[in-house]
């Protein structure tokens, strides 16, 4: 079958290990379902895998991709939930210390077919096409949990989204605006700031800019490059919700500011199947949709990876199968 996979890894040149080629068709374990993929989406997670982060070299070659929408063996249009918990795990799967994402332990979604546990399939709403649906399992579900499960600030509050060009940030802006938050966002370029405005941001700023007032919550998926600004932007008692560290995981903690202003640092990872179902209904009810940066055929996946590696993305990059 056609597949986009990691054959080797390099921190300095991640695309050197990227292959668009053929791999054997996988065999389904008991209780797993086969999905014929119609569209898959690119995430920073895929670049991290090529850099050797979170994917041990002994698992290579590994099909990349966490996100997919397609058709199962019964002809149902489905969306794939990417979080794979342990077989005996009960409850919130994001709390399972042995959980994985597709493309970490099990082959990912950038292939003609992907195998997942039956419980990891959700019906695709008819209101969403395959390209749109493929954008949702990682970045949009991550944003939904950050905003509606972890975030302590109610609608009507002011929130800041750091790094507006990324998939999680774009999703946060769109959903927060639709839910009644006043959304501010930062972006490195005017194009990224304009992208944030188009998603619903009420005001946009350059990275590190002094804000008109302090905010109730900062959503930060960037990490080291934005952390100091995130803490300085919070009102006393405010919270920073973090889901990633694409620019590095070890910024100065600034503990004096944290304890003196009684700030909260809240971590958030992916989301549950139940949250995914609610998010789908939220999109249907509000009419908001992911904004696309590029839609490319699977054979041109390298172009999408190169664009993300260069930091030139505003919205989601989707591969059609």
CSV table of C-alpha atoms in Angstrom, one decimal:
chain,number,residue,atom,x,y,z
A,1,UNK,CA,0.0,0.0,0.0
A,2,UNK,CA,1.1,3.6,-0.4
A,3,UNK,CA,2.4,5.2,2.7
A,4,UNK,CA,4.4,8.1,4.1
A,5,UNK,CA,6.8,6.8,6.6
A,6,UNK,CA,10.0,7.4,8.7
A,7,UNK,CA,12.8,5.2,7.5
A,8,UNK,CA,15.5,7.0,9.6
A,9,UNK,CA,15.7,9.9,12.0
A,10,UNK,CA,17.8,13.1,12.3
A,11,UNK,CA,17.4,16.0,14.7
A,12,UNK,CA,19.2,18.3,12.2
A,13,UNK,CA,17.6,17.2,9.0
A,14,UNK,CA,14.3,15.5,9.8
A,15,UNK,CA,13.2,15.3,6.2
A,16,UNK,CA,16.1,13.1,5.3
A,17,UNK,CA,14.3,10.1,6.7
A,18,UNK,CA,11.0,10.8,5.1
A,19,UNK,CA,9.9,8.3,2.5
A,20,UNK,CA,6.8,8.4,0.3
A,21,UNK,CA,6.6,4.8,-1.0
A,22,UNK,CA,5.1,1.4,-0.6
A,23,UNK,CA,4.8,-0.8,2.5
A,24,UNK,CA,3.1,-4.2,3.1
A,25,UNK,CA,-0.6,-4.0,4.0
A,26,UNK,CA,-1.1,-4.4,7.8
A,27,UNK,CA,-3.1,-7.3,9.4
A,28,UNK,CA,-5.8,-6.3,11.8
A,29,UNK,CA,-5.6,-7.6,15.4
A,30,UNK,CA,-8.7,-9.0,17.0
A,31,UNK,CA,-11.1,-6.1,17.9
A,32,UNK,CA,-9.5,-3.7,15.5
A,33,UNK,CA,-11.0,-2.1,12.4
A,34,UNK,CA,-9.6,-1.3,9.0
A,35,UNK,CA,-10.2,2.2,7.6
A,36,UNK,CA,-9.7,3.2,4.0
A,37,UNK,CA,-8.2,6.6,4.5
A,38,UNK,CA,-9.7,9.5,2.4
A,39,UNK,CA,-7.7,12.3,4.0
A,40,UNK,CA,-5.0,12.7,6.6
A,41,UNK,CA,-3.5,15.8,8.3
A,42,UNK,CA,0.0,16.9,9.2
A,43,UNK,CA,1.0,17.8,12.8
A,44,UNK,CA,4.2,18.9,14.5
A,45,UNK,CA,4.1,15.4,16.1
A,46,UNK,CA,5.1,14.0,12.7
A,47,UNK,CA,8.2,16.2,12.5
A,48,UNK,CA,9.1,15.2,16.0
A,49,UNK,CA,9.0,11.6,15.0
A,50,UNK,CA,11.4,12.3,12.2
A,51,UNK,CA,13.7,14.0,14.6
A,52,UNK,CA,13.7,11.0,16.9
A,53,UNK,CA,11.4,12.4,19.6
A,54,UNK,CA,8.8,10.0,21.0
A,55,UNK,CA,9.5,7.3,18.4
A,56,UNK,CA,12.3,4.8,19.2
A,57,UNK,CA,14.5,3.9,16.2
A,58,UNK,CA,13.8,0.2,16.7
A,59,UNK,CA,10.2,0.8,15.6
A,60,UNK,CA,11.3,2.1,12.1
A,61,UNK,CA,10.0,2.1,9.5
A,62,UNK,CA,6.9,3.7,10.9
A,63,UNK,CA,4.0,5.1,9.0
A,64,UNK,CA,3.5,8.7,10.1
A,65,UNK,CA,0.3,10.6,10.9
A,66,UNK,CA,-2.2,10.8,13.8
A,67,UNK,CA,-5.2,12.2,11.9
A,68,UNK,CA,-7.5,10.5,9.4
A,69,UNK,CA,-11.0,10.4,8.1
A,70,UNK,CA,-12.2,7.6,5.8
A,71,UNK,CA,-14.5,4.6,5.3
A,72,UNK,CA,-14.5,1.5,7.4
A,73,UNK,CA,-15.1,-2.1,6.1
A,74,UNK,CA,-18.8,-1.7,6.6
A,75,UNK,CA,-19.0,1.4,4.4
A,76,UNK,CA,-19.4,3.9,7.3
A,77,UNK,CA,-17.8,7.3,7.0
A,78,UNK,CA,-15.7,7.7,10.1
A,79,UNK,CA,-13.1,9.8,11.9
A,80,UNK,CA,-10.2,8.2,13.7
A,81,UNK,CA,-9.5,9.0,17.4
A,82,UNK,CA,-5.7,8.9,17.6
A,83,UNK,CA,-5.3,8.1,21.3
A,84,UNK,CA,-4.7,4.4,21.8
A,85,UNK,CA,-5.0,3.4,25.5
A,86,UNK,CA,-4.0,0.1,27.1
A,87,UNK,CA,-6.4,-2.8,26.3
A,88,UNK,CA,-7.5,-3.0,30.0
A,89,UNK,CA,-7.7,0.8,30.6
A,90,UNK,CA,-10.9,2.3,31.9
A,91,UNK,CA,-11.8,6.0,32.1
A,92,UNK,CA,-10.0,9.0,30.6
A,93,UNK,CA,-7.6,7.5,28.1
A,94,UNK,CA,-5.3,10.6,28.3
A,95,UNK,CA,-4.5,9.6,31.9
A,96,UNK,CA,-3.3,6.2,30.9
A,97,UNK,CA,0.5,6.2,31.4
A,98,UNK,CA,0.9,3.5,28.7
A,99,UNK,CA,-1.2,5.4,26.1
A,100,UNK,CA,0.2,6.1,22.7
A,101,UNK,CA,-0.8,8.1,19.6
A,102,UNK,CA,-1.0,6.5,16.2
A,103,UNK,CA,2.5,6.4,14.6
A,104,UNK,CA,4.2,5.9,18.0
A,105,UNK,CA,3.6,2.2,18.6
A,106,UNK,CA,1.1,1.4,15.9
A,107,UNK,CA,1.3,2.5,12.2
A,108,UNK,CA,-0.1,5.9,11.5
A,109,UNK,CA,-2.7,7.4,9.2
A,110,UNK,CA,-0.7,8.6,6.2
A,111,UNK,CA,-1.3,5.5,4.2
A,112,UNK,CA,-4.0,3.9,2.0
A,113,UNK,CA,-5.3,2.1,5.1
A,114,UNK,CA,-5.0,2.4,8.9
A,115,UNK,CA,-5.9,-0.1,11.6
A,116,UNK,CA,-7.4,1.1,14.9
A,117,UNK,CA,-9.4,-0.4,17.8
A,118,UNK,CA,-13.1,-0.3,17.1
A,119,UNK,CA,-13.7,2.1,20.0
A,120,UNK,CA,-11.5,4.6,18.2
A,121,UNK,CA,-13.9,5.2,15.4
A,122,UNK,CA,-16.5,8.0,15.5
A,123,UNK,CA,-19.2,8.6,12.9
A,124,UNK,CA,-18.3,11.5,10.6
A,125,UNK,CA,-21.1,14.1,10.7
A,126,UNK,CA,-22.6,14.6,7.2
A,127,UNK,CA,-22.0,18.3,7.6
A,128,UNK,CA,-18.2,17.7,7.6
A,129,UNK,CA,-16.3,16.6,4.4
A,130,UNK,CA,-13.3,14.2,4.7
A,131,UNK,CA,-10.8,17.0,4.3
A,132,UNK,CA,-12.3,19.0,7.2
A,133,UNK,CA,-12.8,15.9,9.4
A,134,UNK,CA,-9.1,14.9,9.0
A,135,UNK,CA,-8.0,18.1,10.6
A,136,UNK,CA,-9.7,17.4,13.9
A,137,UNK,CA,-8.3,14.4,15.8
A,138,UNK,CA,-5.1,15.9,17.1
A,139,UNK,CA,-4.9,19.7,17.0
A,140,UNK,CA,-8.6,20.5,17.3
A,141,UNK,CA,-9.3,17.9,20.0
A,142,UNK,CA,-6.3,19.1,21.9
A,143,UNK,CA,-7.6,22.7,21.7
A,144,UNK,CA,-11.1,21.6,22.7
A,145,UNK,CA,-9.9,20.0,25.9
A,146,UNK,CA,-7.6,22.9,26.7
A,147,UNK,CA,-10.5,25.4,26.3
A,148,UNK,CA,-13.5,23.6,27.7
A,149,UNK,CA,-12.1,21.0,30.2
A,150,UNK,CA,-8.9,22.5,31.6
A,151,UNK,CA,-9.3,26.2,31.2
A,152,UNK,CA,-10.8,27.8,34.4
A,153,UNK,CA,-12.0,31.0,32.7
A,154,UNK,CA,-15.7,31.2,31.6
A,155,UNK,CA,-17.0,32.6,28.3
A,156,UNK,CA,-16.8,36.4,28.4
A,157,UNK,CA,-13.2,36.3,29.8
A,158,UNK,CA,-10.2,37.5,27.9
A,159,UNK,CA,-7.8,34.9,26.7
A,160,UNK,CA,-4.5,35.1,24.8
A,161,UNK,CA,-3.4,32.5,22.2
A,162,UNK,CA,0.3,32.3,21.5
A,163,UNK,CA,1.7,31.4,18.1
A,164,UNK,CA,-1.4,31.9,16.0
A,165,UNK,CA,-0.2,30.1,12.9
A,166,UNK,CA,-0.2,26.6,14.4
A,167,UNK,CA,-3.0,24.0,14.2
A,168,UNK,CA,-3.8,24.0,18.0
A,169,UNK,CA,-3.7,27.8,18.1
A,170,UNK,CA,-5.9,28.3,15.1
A,171,UNK,CA,-8.5,25.8,16.6
A,172,UNK,CA,-8.3,27.6,20.0
A,173,UNK,CA,-9.0,31.0,18.4
A,174,UNK,CA,-11.9,29.7,16.3
A,175,UNK,CA,-13.6,27.8,19.1
A,176,UNK,CA,-13.0,30.4,21.8
A,177,UNK,CA,-14.4,33.2,19.6
A,178,UNK,CA,-17.5,31.0,18.8
A,179,UNK,CA,-18.0,30.3,22.5
A,180,UNK,CA,-18.0,34.0,23.6
A,181,UNK,CA,-14.5,34.6,24.8
A,182,UNK,CA,-12.6,37.8,23.9
A,183,UNK,CA,-9.7,36.3,22.0
A,184,UNK,CA,-6.3,37.9,21.6
A,185,UNK,CA,-3.5,36.3,19.7
A,186,UNK,CA,0.2,36.7,18.8
A,187,UNK,CA,1.8,35.9,15.5
A,188,UNK,CA,5.3,36.3,14.1
A,189,UNK,CA,4.3,37.7,10.7
A,190,UNK,CA,1.5,39.9,9.4
A,191,UNK,CA,0.2,36.9,7.5
A,192,UNK,CA,-0.1,34.8,10.7
A,193,UNK,CA,-1.7,37.7,12.5
A,194,UNK,CA,-4.2,38.1,9.7
A,195,UNK,CA,-4.9,34.4,9.8
A,196,UNK,CA,-5.7,34.8,13.5
A,197,UNK,CA,-8.1,37.7,12.7
A,198,UNK,CA,-9.8,35.5,10.1
A,199,UNK,CA,-10.3,32.8,12.7
A,200,UNK,CA,-12.1,35.2,15.1
A,201,UNK,CA,-9.3,37.0,17.1
A,202,UNK,CA,-10.5,40.4,18.4
A,203,UNK,CA,-7.0,41.8,18.5
A,204,UNK,CA,-3.5,40.5,17.4
A,205,UNK,CA,0.0,41.4,18.5
A,206,UNK,CA,3.6,40.7,17.7
A,207,UNK,CA,5.3,38.1,19.9
A,208,UNK,CA,6.3,39.5,23.3
A,209,UNK,CA,4.2,42.7,22.8
A,210,UNK,CA,2.8,44.6,25.8
A,211,UNK,CA,-0.9,43.9,26.0
A,212,UNK,CA,-3.6,46.6,26.7
A,213,UNK,CA,-4.5,44.7,29.8
A,214,UNK,CA,-3.7,41.4,31.5
A,215,UNK,CA,-5.7,38.3,30.5
A,216,UNK,CA,-7.5,35.6,32.4
A,217,UNK,CA,-5.9,32.6,30.5
A,218,UNK,CA,-3.0,32.2,28.2
A,219,UNK,CA,-3.0,29.1,25.9
A,220,UNK,CA,0.6,28.2,25.0
A,221,UNK,CA,1.8,25.4,22.8
A,222,UNK,CA,5.1,27.1,21.9
A,223,UNK,CA,7.0,26.7,25.1
A,224,UNK,CA,10.4,28.2,25.7
A,225,UNK,CA,10.1,31.1,23.2
A,226,UNK,CA,6.8,32.4,24.6
A,227,UNK,CA,6.8,31.3,28.2
A,228,UNK,CA,8.1,34.5,29.8
A,229,UNK,CA,5.5,36.6,27.9
A,230,UNK,CA,2.7,34.1,28.8
A,231,UNK,CA,3.4,34.5,32.5
A,232,UNK,CA,3.7,38.3,32.3
A,233,UNK,CA,0.4,38.6,30.4
A,234,UNK,CA,-1.6,37.0,33.2
A,235,UNK,CA,-3.7,38.8,35.7
A,236,UNK,CA,-3.3,37.8,39.4
A,237,UNK,CA,-4.9,34.4,39.8
A,238,UNK,CA,-4.8,33.7,36.0
A,239,UNK,CA,-3.7,30.5,34.4
A,240,UNK,CA,-1.5,29.4,31.5
A,241,UNK,CA,-2.7,26.2,29.8
A,242,UNK,CA,0.1,24.4,28.0
A,243,UNK,CA,-0.1,21.4,25.6
A,244,UNK,CA,3.3,21.4,24.0
A,245,UNK,CA,6.7,23.0,23.7
A,246,UNK,CA,7.6,23.2,20.0
A,247,UNK,CA,10.3,25.8,20.7
A,248,UNK,CA,11.8,23.9,23.7
A,249,UNK,CA,10.6,22.5,27.0
A,250,UNK,CA,12.8,24.3,29.6
A,251,UNK,CA,12.1,28.0,29.9
A,252,UNK,CA,13.0,29.9,33.1
A,253,UNK,CA,10.3,29.0,35.5
A,254,UNK,CA,9.9,32.6,37.0
A,255,UNK,CA,8.6,31.1,40.3
A,256,UNK,CA,8.6,34.4,42.0
A,257,UNK,CA,6.0,35.7,39.6
A,258,UNK,CA,4.0,32.4,39.8
A,259,UNK,CA,3.7,32.4,43.6
A,260,UNK,CA,3.4,36.1,44.2
A,261,UNK,CA,0.6,36.5,41.7
A,262,UNK,CA,-0.9,33.1,42.5
A,263,UNK,CA,-0.7,32.0,38.9
A,264,UNK,CA,-1.6,28.5,37.8
A,265,UNK,CA,0.2,26.3,35.3
A,266,UNK,CA,-2.1,23.6,33.8
A,267,UNK,CA,-1.1,20.9,31.5
A,268,UNK,CA,-3.3,19.4,28.9
A,269,UNK,CA,-2.8,16.5,26.5
A,270,UNK,CA,-5.0,15.5,23.5
A,271,UNK,CA,-8.6,14.6,24.6
A,272,UNK,CA,-11.0,11.7,25.2
A,273,UNK,CA,-13.4,10.0,22.8
A,274,UNK,CA,-16.3,11.7,24.6
A,275,UNK,CA,-14.7,15.1,24.2
A,276,UNK,CA,-14.2,14.3,20.6
A,277,UNK,CA,-17.9,13.6,20.1
A,278,UNK,CA,-18.9,16.8,21.9
A,279,UNK,CA,-16.4,18.8,19.7
A,280,UNK,CA,-18.0,17.4,16.6
A,281,UNK,CA,-21.4,18.5,17.7
A,282,UNK,CA,-19.9,21.9,18.6
A,283,UNK,CA,-18.6,22.4,15.1
A,284,UNK,CA,-21.9,21.3,13.6
A,285,UNK,CA,-23.9,23.7,15.9
A,286,UNK,CA,-21.6,26.7,15.4
A,287,UNK,CA,-20.6,26.3,11.8
A,288,UNK,CA,-16.9,26.9,12.5
A,289,UNK,CA,-14.5,24.9,10.5
A,290,UNK,CA,-10.7,24.4,10.4
A,291,UNK,CA,-8.9,26.8,8.1
A,292,UNK,CA,-6.7,25.1,5.6
A,293,UNK,CA,-3.2,26.1,4.6
A,294,UNK,CA,-2.7,23.5,1.9
A,295,UNK,CA,-4.5,20.4,0.5
A,296,UNK,CA,-2.0,18.1,-1.3
A,297,UNK,CA,-2.2,14.6,-2.8
A,298,UNK,CA,-0.4,12.0,-0.6
A,299,UNK,CA,2.3,11.7,-3.2
A,300,UNK,CA,3.3,15.3,-2.5
A,301,UNK,CA,3.6,14.9,1.3
A,302,UNK,CA,7.2,16.0,1.3
A,303,UNK,CA,6.1,19.5,0.2
A,304,UNK,CA,3.8,19.7,3.2
A,305,UNK,CA,6.4,18.5,5.6
A,306,UNK,CA,8.9,21.0,4.2
A,307,UNK,CA,6.5,23.8,4.7
A,308,UNK,CA,5.8,22.9,8.3
A,309,UNK,CA,9.6,22.5,9.0
A,310,UNK,CA,10.2,26.0,7.6
A,311,UNK,CA,7.5,27.5,9.9
A,312,UNK,CA,5.5,28.8,7.0
A,313,UNK,CA,2.1,27.2,8.0
A,314,UNK,CA,-1.1,29.1,8.7
A,315,UNK,CA,-3.8,26.5,9.2
A,316,UNK,CA,-3.9,22.8,8.5
A,317,UNK,CA,-2.0,20.9,5.9
A,318,UNK,CA,-4.1,18.0,4.6
A,319,UNK,CA,-3.2,15.1,2.3
A,320,UNK,CA,-5.8,13.5,0.1
A,321,UNK,CA,-5.7,9.8,-0.5
